[in-house]
Amino acid sequence: CPAVCGQTPEMPACKFRCEFSGCLIDAEFVGDEFCDCPFNCEEEAGRGFVCGPPSCPCPQVCRDDFPQCDPVPVSELFLCSESGGCGINQNKVNDLTCDCPNCEDETDAGLDCVQCRCPAVCGQTPEMPACKFRCEFSGCLIDAEFVGDEFCDCPFNCEEEAGRGFVCGPPSCPCPQVCRDDFPQCDPVPVSELFLCSESGGCGINQNKVNDLTCDCPNCEDETDAGLDCVQCRCPAVCGQ
């Protein structure tokens, strides 16, 4: 404090107010390249830094003694602009998991906090579980809870069940043909009982359909021993059509 009112030069400010959170931190922490303001590291904004996992998680509460860490350059992060500008790693964008508190990192994937669980703050640990699974062959999104449930949901090849040794295939379990989560469930067929159309995403047909002079795989690979192809014969658009 000054010895008298209006002392010149004026006393330096001793605190910095973090606008987004309302917290007060020691003024000497401003511009020290460490994150002290909760959620967004705003006291370092002038130096081009934000806090962001995994190397520099954001402090979550008002305190001056948050363990210091090297903040991440803004250029390396996706900024959750609607959540105070906190940052997440670029590889977390459109990974089918909400990492921003309002899920703005998943807008291209069409996800929001209604469909998926959202973290209270950026970089929350443990991370939110993925709420969707992307079927690589078709590009479809299905609910993550459907993975490994022994029912076929990914169109054409049942790839979400591959780890359990299943594929979809007629007649007991036809493959879904379109992107949807509500495809009627059925018992998938063990791989050992099927011929896999490997060039068509791994969809399956019954073994008795191989070399029966009819193309059942989309590229007719089930008739190679018979010397047939899609030039000579009509081929289905999908397995089990």
Short mmCIF file of C-alpha atoms in Angstrom, two decimals, residues 49-208:
data_model
loop_
_atom_site.label_atom_id
_atom_site.label_comp_id
_atom_site.label_asym_id
_atom_site.label_seq_id
_atom_site.Cartn_x
_atom_site.Cartn_y
_atom_site.Cartn_z
CA PHE A 49 -0.64 -19.91 -24.86
CA VAL A 50 -3.63 -21.77 -23.53
CA CYS A 51 -3.83 -24.71 -21.14
CA GLY A 52 -4.72 -28.04 -22.60
CA PRO A 53 -4.19 -31.75 -22.01
CA PRO A 54 -2.20 -33.82 -21.83
CA SER A 55 0.90 -31.78 -21.11
CA CYS A 56 -0.79 -28.89 -19.33
CA PRO A 57 -4.24 -29.54 -17.85
CA CYS A 58 -6.20 -26.43 -16.93
CA PRO A 59 -6.68 -25.62 -13.24
CA GLN A 60 -10.30 -26.22 -12.29
CA VAL A 61 -10.68 -23.91 -9.27
CA CYS A 62 -9.56 -20.46 -8.10
CA ARG A 63 -6.13 -20.86 -6.58
CA ASP A 64 -2.66 -19.50 -6.98
CA ASP A 65 -0.83 -22.71 -6.15
CA PHE A 66 -1.93 -24.85 -9.12
CA PRO A 67 1.01 -27.07 -10.12
CA GLN A 68 2.83 -25.24 -12.85
CA CYS A 69 3.36 -26.79 -16.24
CA ASP A 70 4.42 -25.77 -19.71
CA PRO A 71 1.36 -24.45 -21.56
CA VAL A 72 0.65 -25.50 -25.13
CA PRO A 73 0.94 -23.09 -28.09
CA VAL A 74 -2.48 -22.11 -29.45
CA SER A 75 -1.48 -23.32 -32.91
CA GLU A 76 -1.34 -26.89 -31.61
CA LEU A 77 -4.81 -26.87 -30.06
CA PHE A 78 -8.49 -26.67 -30.88
CA LEU A 79 -10.00 -23.89 -28.80
CA CYS A 80 -13.41 -24.46 -27.23
CA SER A 81 -14.46 -20.89 -27.95
CA GLU A 82 -17.90 -21.25 -26.39
CA SER A 83 -16.35 -22.51 -23.15
CA GLY A 84 -14.00 -19.64 -22.41
CA GLY A 85 -11.34 -20.57 -24.96
CA CYS A 86 -9.91 -23.62 -23.17
CA GLY A 87 -7.93 -25.90 -25.45
CA ILE A 88 -7.92 -29.57 -26.43
CA ASN A 89 -5.46 -31.45 -28.62
CA GLN A 90 -6.23 -31.33 -32.34
CA ASN A 91 -6.42 -35.13 -32.49
CA LYS A 92 -9.43 -34.97 -30.17
CA VAL A 93 -11.52 -33.14 -32.77
CA ASN A 94 -14.16 -35.31 -34.47
CA ASP A 95 -13.01 -38.42 -32.61
CA LEU A 96 -16.61 -39.24 -31.59
CA THR A 97 -15.96 -38.16 -27.98
CA CYS A 98 -17.02 -34.80 -26.55
CA ASP A 99 -13.94 -33.08 -25.10
CA CYS A 100 -15.23 -29.49 -25.06
CA PRO A 101 -17.84 -28.81 -22.35
CA ASN A 102 -20.46 -28.14 -25.04
CA CYS A 103 -19.18 -30.74 -27.55
CA GLU A 104 -18.25 -28.11 -30.14
CA ASP A 105 -15.27 -30.28 -31.10
CA GLU A 106 -17.69 -32.84 -32.58
CA THR A 107 -19.90 -30.59 -34.73
CA ASP A 108 -18.57 -32.07 -37.98
CA ALA A 109 -19.55 -35.51 -36.66
CA GLY A 110 -23.02 -34.16 -35.84
CA LEU A 111 -22.78 -34.89 -32.11
CA ASP A 112 -23.91 -32.79 -29.15
CA CYS A 113 -24.40 -33.07 -25.39
CA VAL A 114 -27.87 -34.51 -25.90
CA GLN A 115 -26.47 -37.57 -27.69
CA CYS A 116 -23.21 -37.82 -25.75
CA ARG A 117 -21.88 -37.14 -22.28
CA CYS A 118 -19.97 -33.87 -22.10
CA PRO A 119 -17.17 -33.03 -19.65
CA ALA A 120 -17.65 -30.28 -17.08
CA VAL A 121 -14.34 -28.72 -18.16
CA CYS A 122 -11.84 -29.13 -20.98
CA GLY A 123 -9.44 -32.00 -20.57
CA GLN A 124 -11.43 -33.70 -17.86
CA THR A 125 -9.80 -36.85 -16.52
CA PRO A 126 -10.91 -39.54 -16.92
CA GLU A 127 -12.08 -38.63 -20.36
CA MET A 128 -15.67 -39.03 -21.45
CA PRO A 129 -16.30 -42.40 -23.12
CA ALA A 130 -16.84 -42.39 -26.87
CA CYS A 131 -20.56 -42.30 -27.57
CA LYS A 132 -20.37 -43.40 -31.20
CA PHE A 133 -18.48 -45.95 -33.27
CA ARG A 134 -17.60 -45.19 -36.88
CA CYS A 135 -18.10 -48.06 -39.32
CA GLU A 136 -15.00 -47.57 -41.47
CA PHE A 137 -16.26 -49.35 -44.58
CA SER A 138 -19.57 -47.47 -44.80
CA GLY A 139 -18.79 -44.32 -42.79
CA CYS A 140 -21.89 -44.86 -40.64
CA LEU A 141 -22.06 -43.94 -36.98
CA ILE A 142 -23.66 -46.36 -34.54
CA ASP A 143 -24.03 -46.13 -30.77
CA ALA A 144 -20.80 -47.22 -29.06
CA GLU A 145 -22.81 -49.49 -26.78
CA PHE A 146 -23.61 -51.67 -29.80
CA VAL A 147 -19.96 -52.65 -30.27
CA GLY A 148 -19.32 -56.21 -29.14
CA ASP A 149 -22.96 -57.02 -28.39
CA GLU A 150 -22.99 -59.92 -30.89
CA PHE A 151 -25.56 -58.21 -33.12
CA CYS A 152 -24.80 -56.69 -36.52
CA ASP A 153 -25.28 -52.92 -36.78
CA CYS A 154 -22.60 -51.72 -39.22
CA PRO A 155 -23.89 -51.93 -42.80
CA PHE A 156 -22.53 -54.57 -45.17
CA ASN A 157 -19.94 -56.27 -42.95
CA CYS A 158 -20.81 -56.16 -39.22
CA GLU A 159 -17.31 -54.82 -38.54
CA GLU A 160 -18.13 -53.74 -34.99
CA GLU A 161 -18.35 -57.43 -34.09
CA ALA A 162 -15.12 -58.48 -35.82
CA GLY A 163 -13.28 -58.81 -32.52
CA ARG A 164 -15.78 -61.45 -31.46
CA GLY A 165 -15.38 -63.49 -34.64
CA PHE A 166 -18.72 -62.58 -36.21
CA VAL A 167 -19.86 -61.17 -39.53
CA CYS A 168 -23.35 -60.66 -40.86
CA GLY A 169 -24.54 -62.95 -43.60
CA PRO A 170 -27.71 -64.52 -44.96
CA PRO A 171 -29.89 -66.30 -44.32
CA SER A 172 -29.88 -66.12 -40.51
CA CYS A 173 -28.39 -62.64 -40.18
CA PRO A 174 -28.66 -60.38 -43.22
CA CYS A 175 -26.44 -57.31 -43.16
CA PRO A 176 -28.07 -53.93 -42.65
CA GLN A 177 -27.94 -51.95 -45.89
CA VAL A 178 -28.13 -48.39 -44.57
CA CYS A 179 -26.78 -46.30 -41.70
CA ARG A 180 -29.12 -46.73 -38.78
CA ASP A 181 -29.00 -47.76 -35.15
CA ASP A 182 -32.37 -49.53 -35.09
CA PHE A 183 -31.67 -52.36 -37.54
CA PRO A 184 -33.53 -55.47 -36.35
CA GLN A 185 -31.08 -57.45 -34.28
CA CYS A 186 -30.25 -61.01 -35.15
CA ASP A 187 -27.75 -63.69 -34.23
CA PRO A 188 -24.66 -63.17 -36.39
CA VAL A 189 -22.96 -66.10 -38.06
CA PRO A 190 -19.52 -67.38 -36.96
CA VAL A 191 -16.84 -66.53 -39.51
CA SER A 192 -15.93 -70.21 -39.86
CA GLU A 193 -19.32 -70.90 -41.45
CA LEU A 194 -19.05 -68.20 -44.10
CA PHE A 195 -17.12 -67.17 -47.18
CA LEU A 196 -15.89 -63.61 -46.63
CA CYS A 197 -16.01 -61.18 -49.53
CA SER A 198 -12.70 -59.64 -48.48
CA GLU A 199 -12.63 -57.07 -51.30
CA SER A 200 -16.07 -55.80 -50.27
CA GLY A 201 -15.39 -54.91 -46.66
CA GLY A 202 -15.44 -58.47 -45.34
CA CYS A 203 -19.17 -59.16 -45.61
CA GLY A 204 -20.10 -62.83 -45.57
CA ILE A 205 -22.07 -65.25 -47.69
CA ASN A 206 -22.94 -68.88 -47.01
CA GLN A 207 -20.29 -71.39 -48.05
CA ASN A 208 -22.78 -73.16 -50.32
#
